[in-house]
Coordinates of C-alpha atoms and ligand atoms in Angstrom, one line a residue:
Chain J
M1 CA -0.4 -0.1 -0.2
L2 CA 3.1 2.4 0.4
N3 CA 4.6 2.2 -2.4
S4 CA 1.8 2.8 -3.9
L5 CA 1.6 5.9 -2.4
K6 CA 4.9 6.7 -3.0
G7 CA 4.4 6.7 -7.0
L8 CA 0.7 9.1 -5.9
G9 CA 3.2 11.2 -4.2
V10 CA 5.3 11.2 -7.6
T11 CA 2.5 12.4 -10.3
L12 CA 1.0 14.5 -7.1
K13 CA 4.7 16.3 -7.0
T14 CA 4.4 17.3 -10.9
M15 CA 0.8 18.0 -10.1
L16 CA 1.8 22.3 -10.8
R17 CA 4.3 22.3 -12.6
K18 CA 4.1 23.1 -15.8
P19 CA 3.3 21.5 -19.4
V20 CA 6.3 20.0 -21.2
T21 CA 3.6 19.6 -23.9
A22 CA 3.1 21.2 -27.1
Q23 CA -0.2 21.8 -28.7
Y24 CA 1.3 20.5 -32.1
P25 CA -0.7 22.8 -34.0
K26 CA -1.0 25.6 -33.7
E27 CA 2.3 25.5 -31.5
H28 CA 6.0 25.3 -33.2
L29 CA 8.9 23.7 -31.7
P30 CA 11.5 25.8 -32.8
V31 CA 14.3 23.2 -35.0
N32 CA 18.0 22.8 -34.1
R33 CA 20.0 24.7 -35.8
R34 CA 21.5 20.9 -37.6
Y35 CA 18.2 19.9 -37.9
M36 CA 18.0 18.2 -41.3
G37 CA 14.5 19.2 -42.9
F38 CA 13.8 18.1 -47.3
P39 CA 17.0 18.4 -48.5
A40 CA 17.3 22.6 -51.7
L41 CA 19.1 24.1 -53.4
T42 CA 21.6 26.9 -52.5
W43 CA 21.1 30.4 -54.1
D44 CA 24.6 32.5 -55.4
F45 CA 22.9 35.9 -54.2
Q46 CA 26.5 37.7 -55.7
V47 CA 26.6 35.8 -59.8
Q48 CA 22.5 35.4 -59.5
E49 CA 22.5 31.3 -60.6
P50 CA 22.6 27.7 -58.3
Y51 CA 25.6 26.6 -57.1
C52 CA 24.8 23.7 -58.4
V53 CA 26.2 23.1 -61.4
G54 CA 24.4 19.7 -62.5
C55 CA 27.4 17.8 -62.1
M56 CA 25.1 14.6 -60.2
V57 CA 27.9 13.3 -58.3
C58 CA 24.7 13.4 -55.6
I59 CA 22.4 11.1 -58.0
R60 CA 25.1 8.5 -57.4
N61 CA 25.5 8.7 -53.9
C62 CA 22.0 8.4 -52.7
P63 CA 20.4 4.9 -51.0
T64 CA 17.4 5.8 -53.0
Q65 CA 17.6 7.4 -56.4
C66 CA 15.6 9.8 -56.0
M67 CA 16.7 12.8 -57.7
T68 CA 17.4 13.1 -61.5
A69 CA 19.4 15.8 -63.0
T70 CA 21.1 18.0 -66.7
L71 CA 23.3 19.6 -67.4
K72 CA 24.1 22.4 -69.8
D73 CA 26.5 25.6 -71.2
N74 CA 26.2 28.2 -69.0
P75 CA 25.0 31.4 -70.3
L76 CA 26.2 33.8 -67.7
H77 CA 29.8 31.9 -68.0
K78 CA 30.1 32.9 -72.6
E79 CA 29.5 37.3 -71.1
G80 CA 32.2 36.7 -67.6
K81 CA 30.0 36.6 -65.0
S82 CA 30.7 33.8 -63.9
T83 CA 32.3 30.9 -63.4
R84 CA 31.4 27.9 -63.7
R85 CA 31.0 27.1 -67.0
K86 CA 28.5 24.3 -66.6
I87 CA 24.6 24.7 -64.7
V88 CA 21.6 23.0 -63.9
D89 CA 19.4 22.8 -66.3
I90 CA 17.0 20.4 -64.5
F91 CA 16.7 19.1 -60.8
E92 CA 13.8 17.0 -59.6
V93 CA 13.4 15.8 -56.7
N94 CA 11.2 13.3 -55.8
L95 CA 10.3 14.2 -51.3
G96 CA 8.7 11.5 -51.5
R97 CA 10.6 9.4 -51.7
C98 CA 13.8 10.9 -50.1
I99 CA 15.1 9.6 -46.2
L100 CA 17.0 12.7 -45.0
C101 CA 20.1 10.9 -44.9
E102 CA 22.4 14.1 -46.0
I103 CA 24.6 11.7 -48.7
C104 CA 23.3 14.1 -50.8
V105 CA 25.4 17.5 -48.9
E106 CA 28.1 15.1 -47.6
V107 CA 29.1 14.7 -51.1
C108 CA 28.7 17.8 -53.0
N109 CA 31.9 19.4 -54.0
F110 CA 30.5 22.8 -54.7
D111 CA 27.5 23.5 -51.3
A112 CA 25.0 23.1 -54.6
I113 CA 22.7 20.9 -51.3
V114 CA 21.7 22.2 -48.6
M115 CA 19.4 19.9 -46.1
S116 CA 16.7 22.7 -45.2
H117 CA 15.0 22.9 -42.3
E118 CA 11.6 22.0 -44.5
H119 CA 9.7 19.1 -43.0
E120 CA 5.9 19.9 -43.6
L121 CA 5.4 18.3 -46.7
S122 CA 2.3 15.7 -46.6
K123 CA 0.2 15.7 -50.2
Y124 CA -1.9 13.8 -51.4
E125 CA -0.7 12.6 -54.5
R126 CA 1.4 9.7 -54.5
N127 CA 4.2 11.7 -56.3
G128 CA 2.7 14.5 -54.9
N129 CA 6.3 16.1 -53.8
R130 CA 7.5 15.6 -56.6
V131 CA 9.3 19.2 -56.8
D132 CA 11.8 20.7 -59.9
L133 CA 14.5 23.3 -60.0
Q134 CA 12.1 26.1 -59.4
A135 CA 10.7 24.5 -56.6
L136 CA 13.8 23.7 -54.8
L137 CA 16.2 26.8 -55.7
E138 CA 13.4 28.5 -53.7
M139 CA 13.5 26.0 -49.8
G140 CA 17.0 27.0 -50.3
K141 CA 16.5 31.4 -50.1
Q142 CA 14.7 30.4 -48.2
Y143 CA 17.0 27.8 -45.9
Q144 CA 20.0 30.6 -46.4
E145 CA 18.0 33.5 -44.9
D146 CA 16.8 32.4 -41.9
T147 CA 20.1 30.2 -40.6
G148 CA 22.7 32.3 -42.9
W149 CA 24.1 30.4 -44.9
E150 CA 27.4 30.2 -45.4
P151 CA 29.8 28.3 -48.5
E152 CA 32.4 27.1 -47.3
Q153 CA 33.3 23.8 -48.6
A154 CA 35.1 26.0 -52.0
A155 CA 37.8 27.8 -50.0
A156 CA 37.8 24.5 -47.1
P157 CA 37.6 21.0 -48.8
K158 CA 36.7 18.2 -45.3
E159 CA 39.0 16.2 -43.4
G160 CA 38.7 13.5 -44.4
V161 CA 36.9 13.1 -47.7
Q162 CA 38.9 12.5 -50.6
A163 CA 37.1 12.6 -54.0
Chain Q
M1 CA -26.1 -29.4 -32.0
S2 CA -28.7 -31.3 -31.7
G3 CA -31.0 -28.8 -29.9
D4 CA -31.0 -31.7 -26.9
L5 CA -30.2 -29.8 -24.3
T6 CA -30.7 -31.5 -21.5
T7 CA -28.6 -34.3 -22.8
T8 CA -26.4 -35.4 -19.6
R9 CA -23.5 -36.9 -22.0
P10 CA -19.9 -34.9 -19.9
L11 CA -18.3 -31.9 -21.6
D12 CA -15.2 -32.3 -23.0
T13 CA -12.9 -30.0 -22.5
L14 CA -10.4 -29.3 -25.7
E15 CA -7.0 -27.3 -26.1
L16 CA -8.1 -23.9 -28.6
M17 CA -6.5 -21.8 -31.2
I18 CA -6.2 -17.8 -30.2
N19 CA -4.7 -16.4 -33.3
M20 CA -3.0 -12.9 -31.3
G21 CA -1.5 -9.8 -33.9
P22 CA -0.2 -9.4 -37.1
Q23 CA -2.2 -6.2 -36.3
H24 CA -2.8 -6.5 -32.2
P25 CA -1.8 -2.9 -30.9
S26 CA -0.2 -5.2 -27.4
T27 CA 1.9 -7.4 -29.9
H28 CA 4.5 -3.9 -30.3
G29 CA 4.7 -4.0 -33.2
V30 CA 3.4 -6.4 -36.4
F31 CA 4.1 -10.2 -34.3
R32 CA 1.9 -12.7 -34.8
M33 CA 1.7 -15.3 -32.0
V34 CA 0.2 -18.3 -31.7
V35 CA -1.8 -19.2 -28.6
W36 CA -2.9 -22.1 -27.4
V37 CA -4.4 -22.4 -24.3
D38 CA -6.4 -25.0 -21.6
G39 CA -8.9 -22.9 -20.0
E40 CA -7.0 -20.2 -18.9
R41 CA -3.4 -22.2 -18.8
I42 CA -1.0 -21.7 -21.9
V43 CA -0.3 -24.6 -23.2
N44 CA 2.2 -23.9 -25.9
M45 CA 3.2 -21.0 -28.3
E46 CA 4.7 -20.3 -31.0
P47 CA 6.2 -17.7 -32.6
Y48 CA 4.9 -16.0 -36.2
I49 CA 7.6 -13.2 -37.7
G50 CA 8.7 -12.3 -41.3
Y51 CA 5.6 -9.1 -41.3
L52 CA 8.2 -6.5 -41.2
H53 CA 10.5 -8.7 -44.1
R54 CA 13.1 -5.9 -45.8
G55 CA 15.7 -7.5 -47.0
S56 CA 18.0 -5.4 -44.9
E57 CA 20.8 -7.4 -45.3
K58 CA 20.1 -8.7 -48.5
L59 CA 20.3 -4.8 -49.5
S60 CA 23.1 -3.8 -48.5
E61 CA 24.5 -5.8 -50.9
G62 CA 23.5 -3.6 -53.5
E63 CA 24.1 -0.8 -51.6
L64 CA 27.6 1.4 -51.1
Y65 CA 29.2 0.9 -47.4
N66 CA 28.1 4.4 -46.8
Q67 CA 25.0 3.7 -47.7
V68 CA 24.1 1.4 -46.4
I69 CA 24.6 2.7 -42.9
T70 CA 21.1 4.4 -42.7
L71 CA 19.9 0.1 -43.4
F72 CA 21.3 0.2 -40.2
D73 CA 19.5 2.7 -38.7
R74 CA 16.2 1.1 -39.9
L75 CA 17.0 -1.7 -38.3
D76 CA 16.8 -1.6 -34.5
Y77 CA 14.5 1.6 -35.0
V78 CA 14.6 2.8 -31.3
S79 CA 18.8 1.9 -30.6
N80 CA 20.2 3.1 -34.3
F81 CA 23.6 5.0 -33.2
N82 CA 23.8 1.1 -31.2
N83 CA 23.3 0.0 -34.9
E84 CA 25.5 2.9 -37.3
L85 CA 28.6 1.5 -34.6
T86 CA 28.8 -2.0 -34.7
F87 CA 28.2 -1.9 -38.7
C88 CA 30.9 1.6 -38.6
M89 CA 33.5 -0.7 -36.2
A90 CA 32.8 -3.8 -38.4
I91 CA 34.5 -2.1 -41.9
E92 CA 37.0 -0.8 -39.5
K93 CA 38.1 -3.6 -38.1
L94 CA 39.0 -5.1 -41.8
M95 CA 40.4 -1.6 -42.5
G96 CA 42.6 -1.4 -39.5
V97 CA 41.3 2.2 -39.2
Q98 CA 42.3 4.0 -36.2
V99 CA 39.3 5.9 -34.6
P100 CA 40.4 8.6 -33.4
E101 CA 39.9 9.6 -29.1
R102 CA 37.2 12.1 -29.3
A103 CA 35.0 10.8 -31.8
Q104 CA 34.9 7.4 -30.3
Y105 CA 33.8 9.3 -26.6
I106 CA 31.0 11.4 -28.5
R107 CA 30.1 7.4 -30.4
V108 CA 29.9 6.4 -27.0
I109 CA 27.4 9.2 -25.5
M110 CA 25.3 8.7 -28.2
C111 CA 25.3 4.9 -27.6
E112 CA 24.3 5.1 -23.6
L113 CA 21.3 8.3 -24.5
N114 CA 20.0 6.2 -26.9
R115 CA 20.3 3.2 -24.8
I116 CA 18.6 4.7 -22.1
A117 CA 15.4 5.9 -25.2
S118 CA 15.9 3.5 -25.9
H119 CA 15.2 1.5 -22.4
L120 CA 12.6 4.7 -21.0
L121 CA 10.9 3.9 -24.3
F122 CA 10.1 0.5 -22.8
Y123 CA 9.2 1.4 -19.3
G124 CA 6.4 2.9 -21.1
T125 CA 4.7 0.6 -23.1
F126 CA 5.5 -1.7 -20.2
G127 CA 3.5 -0.2 -17.6
L128 CA 0.7 -0.3 -20.5
D129 CA 1.1 -3.2 -21.4
V130 CA 1.0 -4.4 -17.6
G131 CA -2.0 -1.7 -17.7
A132 CA -0.7 1.3 -16.6
M133 CA -1.3 4.7 -18.2
T134 CA 0.5 7.0 -16.3
P135 CA 4.4 6.2 -16.7
I136 CA 4.8 6.8 -20.0
M137 CA 4.1 10.4 -19.7
Y138 CA 7.3 10.7 -17.1
G139 CA 9.0 8.6 -20.1
F140 CA 8.5 9.8 -22.6
R141 CA 9.3 12.9 -21.2
D142 CA 12.8 12.8 -20.3
R143 CA 13.1 10.2 -24.1
E144 CA 11.7 13.8 -25.9
R145 CA 14.8 15.7 -23.8
I146 CA 17.3 12.7 -24.9
Q147 CA 16.1 13.6 -29.0
S148 CA 16.2 17.0 -29.1
I149 CA 20.1 16.0 -28.1
F150 CA 19.9 13.9 -30.6
E151 CA 18.4 16.2 -33.2
A152 CA 21.3 19.7 -32.4
V153 CA 24.3 17.0 -32.7
S154 CA 23.1 14.7 -36.2
G155 CA 20.0 16.5 -37.1
A156 CA 17.3 14.0 -36.8
R157 CA 15.4 12.4 -34.4
L158 CA 15.5 9.6 -35.4
M159 CA 17.7 8.2 -37.8
H160 CA 21.2 9.3 -37.7
N161 CA 23.1 8.9 -39.7
Y162 CA 26.3 10.4 -37.9
F163 CA 29.0 7.3 -37.9
R164 CA 31.2 7.3 -39.7
V165 CA 33.6 4.8 -41.6
G166 CA 36.1 6.3 -39.1
G167 CA 34.1 8.6 -36.7
L168 CA 31.8 10.7 -37.3
R169 CA 29.6 12.9 -39.7
Q170 CA 30.3 15.8 -38.3
D171 CA 31.7 17.5 -34.4
V172 CA 29.3 17.8 -31.2
P173 CA 27.8 21.4 -31.8
S174 CA 29.4 23.8 -30.4
D175 CA 26.8 24.5 -27.0
F176 CA 27.1 20.6 -26.2
R177 CA 28.9 20.3 -22.8
E178 CA 26.1 23.2 -21.3
R179 CA 23.2 21.1 -22.7
M180 CA 24.2 17.6 -22.0
E181 CA 25.2 19.4 -18.0
R182 CA 21.2 21.0 -17.8
L183 CA 20.4 17.4 -19.4
L184 CA 22.1 14.9 -17.4
P185 CA 20.2 16.0 -14.0
Q186 CA 16.8 15.9 -15.4
L187 CA 16.5 12.5 -16.4
E188 CA 19.0 11.4 -13.3
Q189 CA 15.6 13.0 -11.8
G190 CA 13.0 11.3 -14.3
V191 CA 14.9 8.1 -14.1
E192 CA 14.4 8.3 -9.9
E193 CA 10.4 9.6 -11.2
C194 CA 10.2 6.3 -12.8
D195 CA 11.7 4.3 -10.5
Q196 CA 9.4 5.2 -7.2
L197 CA 6.4 6.0 -9.3
L198 CA 6.2 2.3 -10.6
S199 CA 8.8 -0.5 -9.6
Y200 CA 7.6 -1.1 -6.0
N201 CA 4.2 0.0 -6.6
E202 CA 1.7 -3.0 -5.2
V203 CA -0.9 -4.7 -8.5
F204 CA 2.7 -4.1 -10.6
L205 CA 4.4 -6.1 -8.0
A206 CA 1.0 -8.7 -8.4
R207 CA 1.2 -8.4 -12.2
T208 CA 5.0 -9.0 -12.8
R209 CA 6.9 -10.8 -10.0
S210 CA 7.5 -14.9 -10.3
I211 CA 6.4 -14.1 -14.2
G212 CA 7.2 -15.8 -17.1
V213 CA 10.0 -17.3 -15.3
L214 CA 13.2 -17.8 -17.4
T215 CA 16.0 -19.7 -15.3
K216 CA 19.7 -19.3 -15.8
E217 CA 19.8 -22.0 -17.9
E218 CA 17.0 -21.9 -20.2
A219 CA 18.0 -18.7 -20.9
I220 CA 21.5 -19.7 -22.2
A221 CA 20.2 -22.8 -24.1
Y222 CA 17.8 -20.2 -26.0
G223 CA 20.6 -18.1 -26.8
A224 CA 19.3 -14.9 -24.5
S225 CA 21.1 -11.5 -24.6
G226 CA 20.7 -8.1 -22.8
P227 CA 18.7 -7.7 -20.3
V228 CA 16.5 -10.6 -21.2
L229 CA 19.8 -12.8 -19.7
R230 CA 21.1 -10.3 -17.0
A231 CA 17.2 -10.7 -15.8
S232 CA 18.2 -14.8 -15.3
G233 CA 21.3 -13.8 -13.0
V234 CA 23.8 -14.2 -15.9
P235 CA 26.1 -11.6 -16.0
E236 CA 27.2 -11.8 -19.4
D237 CA 27.4 -7.6 -21.1
V238 CA 30.0 -7.1 -23.9
R239 CA 30.5 -3.9 -22.7
V240 CA 32.7 -5.8 -19.6
S241 CA 33.4 -9.3 -21.5
E242 CA 34.7 -7.9 -24.4
P243 CA 35.3 -4.2 -24.8
Y244 CA 34.7 -2.2 -27.3
S245 CA 35.5 0.9 -28.2
V246 CA 36.5 2.7 -25.5
Y247 CA 34.6 1.2 -22.8
D248 CA 36.9 -0.5 -21.5
R249 CA 38.2 2.7 -19.4
F250 CA 34.8 3.2 -18.0
D251 CA 33.5 1.9 -14.5
F252 CA 30.4 0.9 -14.3
N253 CA 28.5 -2.8 -13.0
V254 CA 26.4 -5.1 -15.0
P255 CA 23.3 -5.3 -12.8
V256 CA 21.6 -8.8 -12.8
G257 CA 18.4 -10.2 -12.0
K258 CA 17.0 -13.4 -9.2
K259 CA 14.5 -15.4 -11.0
G260 CA 14.5 -14.8 -14.4
D261 CA 10.2 -13.6 -14.3
C262 CA 9.1 -10.8 -16.0
W263 CA 10.1 -7.9 -12.6
D264 CA 13.5 -8.7 -12.2
R265 CA 13.6 -8.1 -16.4
Y266 CA 12.3 -5.4 -16.3
Y267 CA 14.0 -4.1 -12.8
V268 CA 17.1 -4.7 -15.4
R269 CA 16.6 -2.2 -17.6
V270 CA 15.7 0.6 -14.9
E271 CA 19.1 0.0 -13.1
E272 CA 20.8 -0.1 -16.3
M273 CA 20.0 3.1 -17.1
R274 CA 21.5 4.7 -13.8
E275 CA 24.5 3.3 -14.8
S276 CA 24.7 4.2 -17.9
L277 CA 24.4 7.8 -16.7
K278 CA 27.1 7.5 -14.5
I279 CA 29.2 6.7 -18.2
I280 CA 28.2 9.2 -19.5
R281 CA 29.1 11.6 -16.8
Q282 CA 32.3 9.7 -17.1
V283 CA 33.0 10.8 -20.7
L284 CA 31.8 13.9 -20.2
A285 CA 34.6 14.4 -17.5
Q286 CA 37.5 12.6 -19.8
L287 CA 36.4 14.0 -23.9
P288 CA 39.5 14.8 -25.4
D289 CA 40.1 16.9 -28.0
G290 CA 40.8 16.9 -31.6
P291 CA 39.3 15.4 -35.0
I292 CA 37.3 13.7 -35.9
M293 CA 38.4 11.3 -38.0
A294 CA 40.8 9.1 -39.2
A295 CA 43.1 10.3 -41.4
G296 CA 43.4 8.6 -44.9
V297 CA 39.9 7.0 -45.1
R298 CA 38.3 7.9 -48.3
R299 CA 34.8 9.0 -49.9
I300 CA 34.1 5.7 -51.3
I301 CA 35.0 2.5 -49.4
R302 CA 37.3 -0.2 -50.4
P303 CA 38.0 -1.9 -47.9
P304 CA 40.1 -5.3 -48.5
R305 CA 39.1 -9.1 -49.0
G306 CA 38.1 -10.4 -46.1
E307 CA 35.5 -11.3 -44.0
V308 CA 35.1 -10.0 -40.3
Y309 CA 32.8 -10.3 -37.1
V310 CA 31.7 -7.8 -34.2
R311 CA 29.2 -7.0 -31.9
T312 CA 28.1 -5.1 -29.5
E313 CA 26.0 -4.5 -26.0
N314 CA 22.5 -2.8 -28.5
P315 CA 19.4 -2.3 -25.5
R316 CA 18.3 -5.7 -26.0
G317 CA 21.1 -7.9 -25.8
D318 CA 23.8 -8.7 -28.3
F319 CA 24.0 -7.5 -31.3
G320 CA 26.6 -9.1 -34.2
V321 CA 28.2 -7.9 -37.7
F322 CA 29.2 -10.3 -39.4
L323 CA 30.0 -8.5 -42.7
V324 CA 32.2 -10.1 -45.8
S325 CA 34.4 -8.3 -49.0
D326 CA 35.3 -9.3 -52.4
G327 CA 37.9 -5.5 -52.3
T328 CA 34.7 -3.5 -54.2
D329 CA 32.8 -0.5 -52.9
K330 CA 29.7 -2.4 -51.8
P331 CA 29.9 -5.7 -48.9
Y332 CA 29.6 -8.8 -50.9
R333 CA 27.3 -9.9 -48.1
V334 CA 26.6 -8.6 -44.0
K335 CA 24.8 -11.0 -41.9
I336 CA 23.1 -9.1 -39.0
R337 CA 22.0 -11.0 -35.0
P338 CA 19.9 -9.5 -33.7
P339 CA 19.4 -10.1 -30.1
S340 CA 15.8 -9.6 -30.3
F341 CA 15.3 -12.6 -32.5
L342 CA 17.6 -14.7 -29.8
N343 CA 15.4 -13.6 -27.5
L344 CA 11.6 -13.8 -28.9
Q345 CA 12.3 -17.8 -29.0
A346 CA 12.2 -18.3 -25.2
M347 CA 8.9 -16.4 -25.0
Q348 CA 8.4 -19.9 -25.6
A349 CA 9.8 -21.4 -22.5
M350 CA 8.5 -18.1 -20.2
M351 CA 5.0 -18.4 -21.3
R352 CA 4.6 -22.1 -20.8
N353 CA 2.2 -22.4 -18.0
A354 CA 1.6 -18.6 -17.4
Y355 CA -2.5 -16.9 -17.3
V356 CA -3.8 -16.4 -20.6
A357 CA -3.7 -12.6 -19.1
D358 CA -0.5 -12.2 -18.5
V359 CA 0.6 -13.7 -22.0
V360 CA 0.9 -8.9 -23.3
V361 CA 2.9 -8.5 -19.7
I362 CA 5.7 -11.6 -21.4
L363 CA 5.4 -10.2 -24.8
G364 CA 6.5 -6.6 -23.1
S365 CA 9.5 -7.6 -20.6
V366 CA 11.1 -8.6 -23.7
D367 CA 11.6 -6.0 -26.0
I368 CA 11.9 -6.7 -28.9
V369 CA 11.8 -4.8 -32.5
L370 CA 10.4 -6.6 -34.9
G371 CA 12.2 -4.3 -36.9
E372 CA 15.7 -5.9 -36.0
V373 CA 13.7 -9.9 -35.5
D374 CA 11.9 -9.3 -39.1
R375 CA 15.3 -7.8 -40.5
Ligands
SF4_1 S1 24.1 18.9 -55.9 FE1 26.0 19.5 -56.1 S2 26.2 17.4 -56.7 FE2 23.8 17.9 -57.1 S3 24.3 17.9 -58.8 FE3 24.2 18.9 -58.1 S4 26.6 20.6 -57.9 FE4 26.6 18.5 -58.6
SF4_2 S1 18.9 13.1 -48.2 FE1 19.7 11.3 -48.8 S2 17.6 10.2 -49.6 FE2 17.6 12.2 -49.7 S3 18.3 12.7 -51.7 FE3 19.9 13.1 -50.7 S4 21.0 11.4 -50.8 FE4 18.7 11.0 -51.5

């Protein structure tokens, strides 16, 4: 009997405390800086073009094969505005298949892809989450704005990573 | 039925077969068991598995080594770090890579936090299994705190993909130590609260004491491991008997039970949470600075031809990975030794002569994860 009362004591103690739960759709807890949401493509604001050159390294390394991309000659390069000779033409990710593993971000040598903080993407259609280059860049811009993202890899390659 | 209700013919008793699952709220996943009962007593029980089979072992053969780590996250989906560690260690052993100290220490912190999170989940669901609604609220409150740390460190709450062959994906965030200093007292208090709330409650004792006894000999014969084995009184823990990573530098006890009943299996886990907290405190005190990735590990990993077996202590028991490499960038064969799979078999022995009402309690006390059983 005594031990049951002890247990009751625990619940009584917590009765007056502030609730630890958050009412989800009304209240959003902030996500951590490193939170891995869906992948997004970053935008080079200096040259006004994507960082992605369509090299397809991420596509070959994705465990679920949820991405496709093609590249084209960069018109801005001919005008001498950009150092990227090639640029991404089409980029599509089926976010419904993405398992948020961050392998694409890790293998990209151009800082072109990031794990954004986007995570609420329910759709009614089975393939409703196939997003194209435009949408990915929008997600990326949002992420860059929210977190003040800076490219790092171009300056100093990641430790221990050799292609 | 002849409609003759006034018969004087003696009624005979029959064994009744009851099918439980695969879609049953208390089977902890999609798991089916067939139970033969004689009145209220269980005569025999047979587990049927395979409803969650995803072919992880076969899938691994078609993936690059780095991609296989994501599959290991999804094996035992409540102790992801421990699984990742085992697979990474297998490749490191094959390649002879020396993982930097700092990475080893951070790995141990993550694995032990994961162990606590897993046991807290067990604590909550075991409470539900015996009919207590409150414990899960307490268990999840603290588990949530741990997962928030996971999110800060690895970016994901469940599927981390954080350990790499040769180290870690990235270093811990700069405020990691402060957050841990804040988290540990909360966890310590949380575990004590959990203990007081349920462990010696009279109703709980009546539901779990001397129920589902697994003797020492049976536990060993069935190949049980982890808390199930230790509850039966065998002090076997891979972290102590075959220390891996840097576990030999920390001082902790291996809690054992006396009788091997459901309560022992429950209480061994509560004690293990305390021990894990002790380990984390020691790791934090000794955490060195330095690199987190071994030098010279290439992005596309090609271990030399050969085979290797590595085992570690997962929250559920002895988790082993047997890896055969043919020198290419994909494994030739990956065999997984899942602890839940073997603990599940021991349930047959536990259930003999138990009551129907105890089936769910016994199943809960084994704490299986079907993702790992079916692979
Ligand atoms: S995101 Fe990076 S790896 Fe992928 S195609 Fe673009 S530049 Fe290449
Ligand atoms: S996060 Fe993983 S699954 Fe998703 S697109 Fe990148 S590599 Fe593919």
